[in-house]
Amino acid sequence: MRGVMLLVLPIAVIFSTCKAVEFYSIGGIFGDGPPPNPERMIFVQSAIRNNIRSNSSAFRPFHAAARLQHTKLANNAAVLRKMCVLLAYNVSLIVGVADFDVVNMVATTSQKIQLPFITPSFALKESFPDMEFDYVVSLRPSLVQPLLDMLEYNRWKQFAYIYDGKRGMRRADTFMQIFSRYDYDVIFKHLLTEEPITETLKNMRDSGRHHIIFDLSLDASENALRKLQANDLGMVTASYHYIFMDLDIGEIDMNQFQLGGLNLTGFRLLDKDSDAYQDFILDWRSYVKNSSYIEVDTNYFHLSNPAISVDMMDVALEALDMFRLDSRGSVRKKERALSCNLGTSYAPVPNRDGPKLIEIIKKVKLQGLTGNIEFDSRGDRTNYSVQILGLRQTGLEKVGTWNGQNENRLTFDTFTEDESPADAMSGRIYTVTSILSPPFLMLKKDADQRRGIDKYEGYCVDLLEEIVKVYKSKHSIFRYKIKLVADGEYGAQMENGKWNGMIGELIYGKADIAVAPLTINVQRERMVGFTKPFMSLGVSIMIKKPQDNQPGVFTFMQPLAPEIWMSIVFACIIVSVVLFQVSRFSPKEWHPVEHPPPTPSGTGEFNLNKPGERFVTEDREETENDFGIFNSLWFTVGALMQQGCELCPRSFAGRVTGSVWWFFTLILVSSYTANLAAFLTAKRMVMPISSAADLVDQTTITYGILKSGSTETFLKTSTVPVYRHMWEFMANSEDSPFANTTEEGVERVRKSNGKFAFLLESAMNDYYSQQPPCNTVRVGNLLDSKSYGIGVNKQLVDVRELVTLAILELQEQAILTRLEKKWWTSNNESCRIPNIPDHMSKTSALNLVTLAGIFYILLGGLAVALLVAGGNLFWRSRHEIIAAKSRYIEKHKARSPENKKKLPANPEAQTKGNGSHTPV
Ligand SMILES: *[C@@H]1O[C@H](CO)[C@@H](O)[C@H](O)[C@H]1NC(C)=O
Ligand SMILES: *[C@@H]1O[C@H](CO)[C@@H](O)[C@H](O)[C@H]1NC(C)=O
Ligand SMILES: *[C@@H]1O[C@H](CO)[C@@H](O)[C@H](O)[C@H]1NC(C)=O
Ligand SMILES: *[C@@H]1O[C@H](CO)[C@@H](O)[C@H](O)[C@H]1NC(C)=O
Ligand SMILES: *[C@@H]1O[C@H](CO)[C@@H](O)[C@H](O)[C@H]1NC(C)=O
Ligand SMILES: *[C@@H]1O[C@H](CO)[C@@H](O)[C@H](O)[C@H]1NC(C)=O
Ligand SMILES: *[C@@H]1O[C@H](CO)[C@@H](O)[C@H](O)[C@H]1NC(C)=O
């Protein structure tokens, strides 16, 4: 008793302070077993949750005080005393577990003191079909009609009904009455505690009863299954069919048994896919996190009993809220303390609100964890549905639904996959959720004819197989089945706070592991566990591969930029002129004419029109110069073409000119040849863009992304100016740049003739660029960096650890790289063009800047040649003048004066720039 008070007091204290808020007490009667007792905890903590919620929002704006009493449930006197204690606490109603032995007492007492009693323990229709309990409302749905419908559906005539426990006994009683109305041949067998079931089963087998209904507790059901599959019984072949009545039978791991082709049917109350269930789990989880009062783990709610308890409290609170609204304005008077007046002769003082409240409770309508909650006039559940479970390859799974309100109460799901009864297997099979996304996971071409995992192929399948191998090498087993994510999403938090996609399946326990291109991010990491990443990647740009430059007629022009060609022509002319000039100044270039001149007309003049110019000295000896302007040109062109001609400069200046020109042509021709070879062998491409900045800087190419993908999130939230700019451009674009699927975006790139670029994750980009028709290409660097990891249900900590170790091992052995190569390299010949390196410039013709050096050297050489020629001329002319002077003086002294007239001719010829006329 003192322990009870200790438990009650703190709760009472919390709420006794808030006077302003309306306030009701709820009594709870629960068993006194040792903690943890989920039902007891849920009772208290549901009330606390209600109070927190009513504080922060206008939801059920009253406070509930949970008055907890625990006692020996099977003891009439003890339970009665507790009920009276609660009455004295002025509780408005009582919730609690009712033992089948004391139900009658509880029902009559609650009627006498007018306290509604809500219980999760039984269904009236199932356990007390003939009784009227005015003040009892039961939360447990009846399985009578579902079982009858299943029997009819399976056309069972001869079967056995094995039951244990008090609930089983009551239910069996009910069925005995009902079955007597049908022409069923049934054997009922009450399994006593500690009685081994093997003998019973053997009797059934020997008497030819292959159809058995097991109305056993969960543990006993599991034990029965274990015995059934054992060698000495072996009652697991295709001729056997069992129905299990426990609502949690779906939680048993069927993979631990070696079940043959038998049929198993079970019932399940909780629809873990329902909105109500998922909302509740999320909500409760956030309370567990925020409040130190609430500590019941959400794992409890996988079982039906705690879930029914949650619904029971919800019904109680909802009823009180409705009652509060209903009695608004009327003053609640309590002149006297309520009491049972135990042991006195006075009549009990009942709860005056009772009759009204019980009516209200029966009108409550809710969506709870156990589905639609509604009551009939007796206080029994109505309009509820129960899932039908069947044995499939992966365990007991939902195969249909029973709904009492439907015309066809039984509806069976249709299965596209052909599923067979469970194979003989042992150990847990993990459910892997994934998504069809090439090349990570794809359906094989002949998937219709394949089953299970064999239907799929891709990187993820191989990755899983490798993980299995790593496990095997450590003598442990990792087995899995692949289940595609139902909604085809990766997983994001929706507006209502729930998660969809693969992340949602992990959170709500529908899958154990997610192996898919699943990006690791903070929000997801909070909800599920991620392994170490198996692939790193980033957002990248995809463009259409530019047309190959097919070698054209004038391809030979391409290795050099046009300005180079122009420069070469000018250089040729300039060099020729220089050569012409320096040859003229140099006496060495002049040599005697080998043949007599054809005409005498050239005397004293230069004939520019003829190659090989002649000069006639005063003594009529003819000399000529090979480097006339045309010969010079011929010499330069010949050198440029790498062809010799018999002309050869003999003067120093001419040779300097020739050398620098030869040097120039050497370099030029080598560069040209090398570049031409590159041009002709490699298919050159001109990348219109090579980075995100290029995209932003132009307007002809539009760009887009996948709708509501991680790329969108990245661009939307980025603070980098270039990416912000991109996002603004896309957001303001009239022509929607958002693709619904990756394929759609890639198709758009392929079709839009280079006018559209698509931003997507590099793994996809690389993959599509290797897929026929191979006309897309990834350009530029990655815009960001992230990684794909394997998501694991938060509860499976050890699995996450093991898979992480496996991934690290695969990484070390370079198996991940090998897999990547396998799935990312195309088998199609036409795709085998190596990707264009990022650094490739827009055009690779040699330009002036690259070749400027040889032009400088050429100019320098020409300048040197001119200087040398000039110096030579200067020195020679001085020498000539001195010589001429001395000759003149000599002649003047020695000869007659008629020679004087000839002398000035020489200087005159020199001033015309003809060079020395001294014959060699
Ligand atoms: C609700 O608010 C009242 C005061 O407004 C406070 O005393 C009480 O502790 C709050 N209850 C809970 C459960 O937060
Ligand atoms: C129950 O109500 C009576 C009358 O209003 C009051 O005297 C009594 O203290 C209340 N008991 C408790 C435990 O609140
Ligand atoms: C098992 O159940 C399926 C579907 O209900 C049925 O087609 C099959 O005949 C049953 N097998 C046995 C042995 O009852
Ligand atoms: C829990 O706390 C977070 C942050 O303080 C808040 O946003 C959320 O609403 C709280 N949840 C509940 C159920 O109070
Ligand atoms: C049964 O419950 C559903 C809600 O789950 C409701 O739509 C339907 O009308 C109910 N049927 C009856 C007959 O009350
Ligand atoms: C993308 O999806 C939206 C809505 O789902 C649809 O309206 C639109 O037409 C789709 N776009 C394309 C190109 O299919
Ligand atoms: C290779 O790609 C071309 C188109 O680029 C396609 O026509 C051909 O069928 C592909 N070959 C194979 C083996 O896939």
PDB file of C-alpha atoms in Angstrom, residues 572-777:
ATOM      1  CA  CYS A 572      58.544  35.036 -95.487  1.00  0.00           C
ATOM      2  CA  ILE A 573      58.358  38.328 -97.317  1.00  0.00           C
ATOM      3  CA  ILE A 574      60.360  40.226 -94.747  1.00  0.00           C
ATOM      4  CA  VAL A 575      63.082  37.604 -94.671  1.00  0.00           C
ATOM      5  CA  SER A 576      63.254  37.605 -98.435  1.00  0.00           C
ATOM      6  CA  VAL A 577      63.616  41.349 -98.533  1.00  0.00           C
ATOM      7  CA  VAL A 578      66.275  41.295 -95.845  1.00  0.00           C
ATOM      8  CA  LEU A 579      68.097  38.541 -97.614  1.00  0.00           C
ATOM      9  CA  PHE A 580      67.914  40.448-100.811  1.00  0.00           C
ATOM     10  CA  GLN A 581      69.252  43.537 -99.158  1.00  0.00           C
ATOM     11  CA  VAL A 582      72.108  41.984 -97.268  1.00  0.00           C
ATOM     12  CA  SER A 583      73.185  39.970-100.284  1.00  0.00           C
ATOM     13  CA  ARG A 584      73.323  43.139-102.265  1.00  0.00           C
ATOM     14  CA  PHE A 585      75.673  44.784 -99.762  1.00  0.00           C
ATOM     15  CA  SER A 586      77.995  41.845 -99.534  1.00  0.00           C
ATOM     16  CA  PRO A 587      80.763  41.561-102.177  1.00  0.00           C
ATOM     17  CA  LYS A 588      80.875  37.849-101.579  1.00  0.00           C
ATOM     18  CA  GLU A 589      77.525  37.407-103.240  1.00  0.00           C
ATOM     19  CA  TRP A 590      78.768  38.868-106.436  1.00  0.00           C
ATOM     20  CA  HIS A 591      80.533  36.554-108.788  1.00  0.00           C
ATOM     21  CA  PRO A 592      81.570  36.706-112.370  1.00  0.00           C
ATOM     22  CA  VAL A 593      79.095  35.725-114.993  1.00  0.00           C
ATOM     23  CA  GLU A 594      80.006  32.411-116.440  1.00  0.00           C
ATOM     24  CA  HIS A 595      78.481  33.131-119.834  1.00  0.00           C
ATOM     25  CA  PRO A 596      78.715  36.282-121.855  1.00  0.00           C
ATOM     26  CA  PRO A 597      75.736  38.544-121.500  1.00  0.00           C
ATOM     27  CA  PRO A 598      73.065  37.915-124.105  1.00  0.00           C
ATOM     28  CA  THR A 599      72.710  41.659-124.786  1.00  0.00           C
ATOM     29  CA  PRO A 600      75.027  44.522-124.276  1.00  0.00           C
ATOM     30  CA  SER A 601      72.275  46.738-122.957  1.00  0.00           C
ATOM     31  CA  GLY A 602      72.922  46.038-119.258  1.00  0.00           C
ATOM     32  CA  THR A 603      75.964  48.185-119.172  1.00  0.00           C
ATOM     33  CA  GLY A 604      76.299  50.065-115.914  1.00  0.00           C
ATOM     34  CA  GLU A 605      72.733  49.271-114.887  1.00  0.00           C
ATOM     35  CA  PHE A 606      70.917  46.691-112.835  1.00  0.00           C
ATOM     36  CA  ASN A 607      68.352  44.609-114.480  1.00  0.00           C
ATOM     37  CA  LEU A 608      65.830  43.893-111.857  1.00  0.00           C
ATOM     38  CA  ASN A 609      63.778  41.734-114.112  1.00  0.00           C
ATOM     39  CA  LYS A 610      66.245  38.961-114.395  1.00  0.00           C
ATOM     40  CA  PRO A 611      67.407  36.476-111.861  1.00  0.00           C
ATOM     41  CA  GLY A 612      71.081  36.773-111.448  1.00  0.00           C
ATOM     42  CA  GLU A 613      71.841  40.366-111.830  1.00  0.00           C
ATOM     43  CA  ARG A 614      74.777  41.593-113.658  1.00  0.00           C
ATOM     44  CA  PHE A 615      76.991  44.436-113.224  1.00  0.00           C
ATOM     45  CA  VAL A 616      79.524  45.484-115.718  1.00  0.00           C
ATOM     46  CA  THR A 617      82.668  46.915-114.292  1.00  0.00           C
ATOM     47  CA  GLU A 618      84.620  49.554-115.933  1.00  0.00           C
ATOM     48  CA  ASP A 619      86.824  46.954-117.394  1.00  0.00           C
ATOM     49  CA  ARG A 620      83.719  45.314-118.901  1.00  0.00           C
ATOM     50  CA  GLU A 621      83.968  42.227-116.624  1.00  0.00           C
ATOM     51  CA  GLU A 622      80.424  41.121-115.719  1.00  0.00           C
ATOM     52  CA  THR A 623      79.471  40.003-112.166  1.00  0.00           C
ATOM     53  CA  GLU A 624      76.124  38.740-110.914  1.00  0.00           C
ATOM     54  CA  ASN A 625      74.270  38.255-107.599  1.00  0.00           C
ATOM     55  CA  ASP A 626      72.217  35.092-107.016  1.00  0.00           C
ATOM     56  CA  PHE A 627      69.975  36.768-104.485  1.00  0.00           C
ATOM     57  CA  GLY A 628      67.720  38.916-106.461  1.00  0.00           C
ATOM     58  CA  ILE A 629      64.350  39.526-104.871  1.00  0.00           C
ATOM     59  CA  PHE A 630      62.786  36.499-106.527  1.00  0.00           C
ATOM     60  CA  ASN A 631      65.601  34.183-105.758  1.00  0.00           C
ATOM     61  CA  SER A 632      65.490  35.340-102.161  1.00  0.00           C
ATOM     62  CA  LEU A 633      61.816  34.555-102.053  1.00  0.00           C
ATOM     63  CA  TRP A 634      62.471  31.216-103.596  1.00  0.00           C
ATOM     64  CA  PHE A 635      65.160  30.513-101.029  1.00  0.00           C
ATOM     65  CA  THR A 636      62.825  31.403 -98.112  1.00  0.00           C
ATOM     66  CA  VAL A 637      59.940  29.393 -99.435  1.00  0.00           C
ATOM     67  CA  GLY A 638      62.225  26.467-100.153  1.00  0.00           C
ATOM     68  CA  ALA A 639      63.539  26.543 -96.607  1.00  0.00           C
ATOM     69  CA  LEU A 640      60.043  26.862 -95.215  1.00  0.00           C
ATOM     70  CA  MET A 641      58.942  23.822 -97.157  1.00  0.00           C
ATOM     71  CA  GLN A 642      62.005  21.977 -95.911  1.00  0.00           C
ATOM     72  CA  GLN A 643      63.266  21.744 -99.462  1.00  0.00           C
ATOM     73  CA  GLY A 644      66.722  22.930-100.398  1.00  0.00           C
ATOM     74  CA  CYS A 645      67.476  24.935-103.510  1.00  0.00           C
ATOM     75  CA  GLU A 646      70.886  25.311-104.984  1.00  0.00           C
ATOM     76  CA  LEU A 647      71.070  28.918-103.851  1.00  0.00           C
ATOM     77  CA  CYS A 648      73.170  29.411-100.831  1.00  0.00           C
ATOM     78  CA  PRO A 649      74.083  32.714 -99.193  1.00  0.00           C
ATOM     79  CA  ARG A 650      77.808  33.223 -99.012  1.00  0.00           C
ATOM     80  CA  SER A 651      77.983  36.472 -97.134  1.00  0.00           C
ATOM     81  CA  PHE A 652      78.041  36.408 -93.356  1.00  0.00           C
ATOM     82  CA  ALA A 653      74.892  38.508 -93.087  1.00  0.00           C
ATOM     83  CA  GLY A 654      73.129  36.288 -95.596  1.00  0.00           C
ATOM     84  CA  ARG A 655      74.070  33.227 -93.643  1.00  0.00           C
ATOM     85  CA  VAL A 656      72.806  34.758 -90.418  1.00  0.00           C
ATOM     86  CA  THR A 657      69.548  35.451 -92.160  1.00  0.00           C
ATOM     87  CA  GLY A 658      69.409  31.973 -93.576  1.00  0.00           C
ATOM     88  CA  SER A 659      70.218  30.363 -90.223  1.00  0.00           C
ATOM     89  CA  VAL A 660      67.545  32.142 -88.261  1.00  0.00           C
ATOM     90  CA  TRP A 661      65.056  31.369 -90.976  1.00  0.00           C
ATOM     91  CA  TRP A 662      65.996  27.720 -90.996  1.00  0.00           C
ATOM     92  CA  PHE A 663      65.719  27.694 -87.226  1.00  0.00           C
ATOM     93  CA  PHE A 664      62.343  29.355 -87.494  1.00  0.00           C
ATOM     94  CA  THR A 665      61.098  26.844 -90.020  1.00  0.00           C
ATOM     95  CA  LEU A 666      62.499  23.932 -88.033  1.00  0.00           C
ATOM     96  CA  ILE A 667      60.503  24.851 -84.966  1.00  0.00           C
ATOM     97  CA  LEU A 668      57.459  25.879 -86.899  1.00  0.00           C
ATOM     98  CA  VAL A 669      57.309  22.768 -89.013  1.00  0.00           C
ATOM     99  CA  SER A 670      57.894  20.468 -86.047  1.00  0.00           C
ATOM    100  CA  SER A 671      55.125  22.150 -84.096  1.00  0.00           C
ATOM    101  CA  TYR A 672      52.860  22.033 -87.071  1.00  0.00           C
ATOM    102  CA  THR A 673      53.531  18.387 -87.732  1.00  0.00           C
ATOM    103  CA  ALA A 674      52.977  17.400 -84.149  1.00  0.00           C
ATOM    104  CA  ASN A 675      49.761  19.317 -83.895  1.00  0.00           C
ATOM    105  CA  LEU A 676      48.480  18.081 -87.207  1.00  0.00           C
ATOM    106  CA  ALA A 677      49.021  14.519 -86.125  1.00  0.00           C
ATOM    107  CA  ALA A 678      47.038  15.193 -82.979  1.00  0.00           C
ATOM    108  CA  PHE A 679      44.314  16.812 -84.993  1.00  0.00           C
ATOM    109  CA  LEU A 680      44.001  13.938 -87.370  1.00  0.00           C
ATOM    110  CA  THR A 681      44.190  11.082 -84.892  1.00  0.00           C
ATOM    111  CA  ALA A 682      42.161  12.328 -81.916  1.00  0.00           C
ATOM    112  CA  LYS A 683      38.620  13.434 -82.398  1.00  0.00           C
ATOM    113  CA  ARG A 684      38.650  16.909 -81.058  1.00  0.00           C
ATOM    114  CA  MET A 685      35.742  18.351 -79.247  1.00  0.00           C
ATOM    115  CA  VAL A 686      34.952  21.876 -78.455  1.00  0.00           C
ATOM    116  CA  MET A 687      33.363  22.155 -75.036  1.00  0.00           C
ATOM    117  CA  PRO A 688      30.945  25.022 -74.960  1.00  0.00           C
ATOM    118  CA  ILE A 689      31.188  25.165 -71.174  1.00  0.00           C
ATOM    119  CA  SER A 690      33.504  23.660 -68.675  1.00  0.00           C
ATOM    120  CA  SER A 691      32.278  24.819 -65.272  1.00  0.00           C
ATOM    121  CA  ALA A 692      29.358  26.151 -63.349  1.00  0.00           C
ATOM    122  CA  ALA A 693      30.731  29.645 -63.762  1.00  0.00           C
ATOM    123  CA  ASP A 694      30.663  29.172 -67.541  1.00  0.00           C
ATOM    124  CA  LEU A 695      27.000  28.258 -67.286  1.00  0.00           C
ATOM    125  CA  VAL A 696      26.160  31.337 -65.319  1.00  0.00           C
ATOM    126  CA  ASP A 697      28.102  33.596 -67.674  1.00  0.00           C
ATOM    127  CA  GLN A 698      26.132  32.709 -70.755  1.00  0.00           C
ATOM    128  CA  THR A 699      22.516  32.705 -71.772  1.00  0.00           C
ATOM    129  CA  THR A 700      22.250  30.368 -74.747  1.00  0.00           C
ATOM    130  CA  ILE A 701      22.463  27.198 -72.700  1.00  0.00           C
ATOM    131  CA  THR A 702      19.726  26.797 -70.100  1.00  0.00           C
ATOM    132  CA  TYR A 703      20.061  24.363 -67.280  1.00  0.00           C
ATOM    133  CA  GLY A 704      17.883  22.370 -64.940  1.00  0.00           C
ATOM    134  CA  ILE A 705      17.833  19.904 -62.069  1.00  0.00           C
ATOM    135  CA  LEU A 706      15.805  17.051 -60.676  1.00  0.00           C
ATOM    136  CA  LYS A 707      12.692  18.171 -58.870  1.00  0.00           C
ATOM    137  CA  SER A 708      12.889  17.866 -55.054  1.00  0.00           C
ATOM    138  CA  GLY A 709      16.162  16.025 -55.114  1.00  0.00           C
ATOM    139  CA  SER A 710      19.204  16.675 -53.033  1.00  0.00           C
ATOM    140  CA  THR A 711      20.606  18.871 -55.811  1.00  0.00           C
ATOM    141  CA  GLU A 712      17.688  21.214 -55.383  1.00  0.00           C
ATOM    142  CA  THR A 713      18.276  21.415 -51.657  1.00  0.00           C
ATOM    143  CA  PHE A 714      21.920  22.078 -52.270  1.00  0.00           C
ATOM    144  CA  LEU A 715      21.391  24.917 -54.732  1.00  0.00           C
ATOM    145  CA  LYS A 716      18.533  26.391 -52.765  1.00  0.00           C
ATOM    146  CA  THR A 717      20.514  26.634 -49.579  1.00  0.00           C
ATOM    147  CA  SER A 718      23.942  27.397 -51.000  1.00  0.00           C
ATOM    148  CA  THR A 719      25.599  30.674 -50.167  1.00  0.00           C
ATOM    149  CA  VAL A 720      28.157  30.522 -52.967  1.00  0.00           C
ATOM    150  CA  PRO A 721      27.268  33.369 -55.375  1.00  0.00           C
ATOM    151  CA  VAL A 722      27.545  31.227 -58.504  1.00  0.00           C
ATOM    152  CA  TYR A 723      25.143  28.629 -57.132  1.00  0.00           C
ATOM    153  CA  ARG A 724      22.769  31.258 -55.820  1.00  0.00           C
ATOM    154  CA  HIS A 725      22.762  32.782 -59.233  1.00  0.00           C
ATOM    155  CA  MET A 726      21.991  29.406 -60.778  1.00  0.00           C
ATOM    156  CA  TRP A 727      19.123  28.841 -58.403  1.00  0.00           C
ATOM    157  CA  GLU A 728      17.655  32.260 -59.104  1.00  0.00           C
ATOM    158  CA  PHE A 729      17.975  31.673 -62.811  1.00  0.00           C
ATOM    159  CA  MET A 730      16.149  28.370 -62.546  1.00  0.00           C
ATOM    160  CA  ALA A 731      13.515  29.617 -60.165  1.00  0.00           C
ATOM    161  CA  ASN A 732      12.690  32.495 -62.507  1.00  0.00           C
ATOM    162  CA  SER A 733      12.839  30.495 -65.680  1.00  0.00           C
ATOM    163  CA  GLU A 734       9.582  30.371 -67.641  1.00  0.00           C
ATOM    164  CA  ASP A 735      10.427  27.084 -69.271  1.00  0.00           C
ATOM    165  CA  SER A 736      10.396  24.812 -66.228  1.00  0.00           C
ATOM    166  CA  PRO A 737      13.925  23.601 -65.644  1.00  0.00           C
ATOM    167  CA  PHE A 738      12.829  20.892 -63.183  1.00  0.00           C
ATOM    168  CA  ALA A 739      12.749  17.321 -64.350  1.00  0.00           C
ATOM    169  CA  ASN A 740      10.428  14.820 -62.709  1.00  0.00           C
ATOM    170  CA  THR A 741      12.889  11.988 -63.071  1.00  0.00           C
ATOM    171  CA  THR A 742      16.573  11.706 -63.814  1.00  0.00           C
ATOM    172  CA  GLU A 743      15.764   9.959 -67.094  1.00  0.00           C
ATOM    173  CA  GLU A 744      13.589  12.861 -68.106  1.00  0.00           C
ATOM    174  CA  GLY A 745      16.420  15.309 -67.497  1.00  0.00           C
ATOM    175  CA  VAL A 746      18.923  13.194 -69.396  1.00  0.00           C
ATOM    176  CA  GLU A 747      16.487  12.827 -72.281  1.00  0.00           C
ATOM    177  CA  ARG A 748      16.113  16.573 -72.385  1.00  0.00           C
ATOM    178  CA  VAL A 749      19.880  17.002 -72.592  1.00  0.00           C
ATOM    179  CA  ARG A 750      20.014  14.511 -75.434  1.00  0.00           C
ATOM    180  CA  LYS A 751      17.195  16.109 -77.370  1.00  0.00           C
ATOM    181  CA  SER A 752      17.972  19.774 -76.952  1.00  0.00           C
ATOM    182  CA  ASN A 753      21.012  19.943 -79.172  1.00  0.00           C
ATOM    183  CA  GLY A 754      23.433  21.289 -76.652  1.00  0.00           C
ATOM    184  CA  LYS A 755      21.119  24.046 -75.485  1.00  0.00           C
ATOM    185  CA  PHE A 756      20.348  22.386 -72.161  1.00  0.00           C
ATOM    186  CA  ALA A 757      22.618  21.318 -69.339  1.00  0.00           C
ATOM    187  CA  PHE A 758      21.426  19.101 -66.508  1.00  0.00           C
ATOM    188  CA  LEU A 759      22.818  19.177 -62.990  1.00  0.00           C
ATOM    189  CA  LEU A 760      22.822  15.818 -61.288  1.00  0.00           C
ATOM    190  CA  GLU A 761      24.866  13.648 -59.037  1.00  0.00           C
ATOM    191  CA  SER A 762      28.108  12.592 -60.611  1.00  0.00           C
ATOM    192  CA  ALA A 763      27.436   8.872 -60.194  1.00  0.00           C
ATOM    193  CA  MET A 764      24.341   9.167 -62.379  1.00  0.00           C
ATOM    194  CA  ASN A 765      26.101  11.501 -64.743  1.00  0.00           C
ATOM    195  CA  ASP A 766      28.924   9.066 -65.332  1.00  0.00           C
ATOM    196  CA  TYR A 767      26.503   6.238 -65.749  1.00  0.00           C
ATOM    197  CA  TYR A 768      24.354   7.913 -68.355  1.00  0.00           C
ATOM    198  CA  SER A 769      27.337   9.128 -70.313  1.00  0.00           C
ATOM    199  CA  GLN A 770      28.236   5.477 -70.753  1.00  0.00           C
ATOM    200  CA  GLN A 771      24.799   4.434 -71.906  1.00  0.00           C
ATOM    201  CA  PRO A 772      23.892   4.324 -75.580  1.00  0.00           C
ATOM    202  CA  PRO A 773      23.666   6.553 -77.485  1.00  0.00           C
ATOM    203  CA  CYS A 774      26.518   7.883 -75.368  1.00  0.00           C
ATOM    204  CA  ASN A 775      25.988  11.440 -76.372  1.00  0.00           C
ATOM    205  CA  THR A 776      26.199  13.109 -73.003  1.00  0.00           C
ATOM    206  CA  VAL A 777      29.282  14.025 -71.114  1.00  0.00           C
TER     207      VAL A 777
END
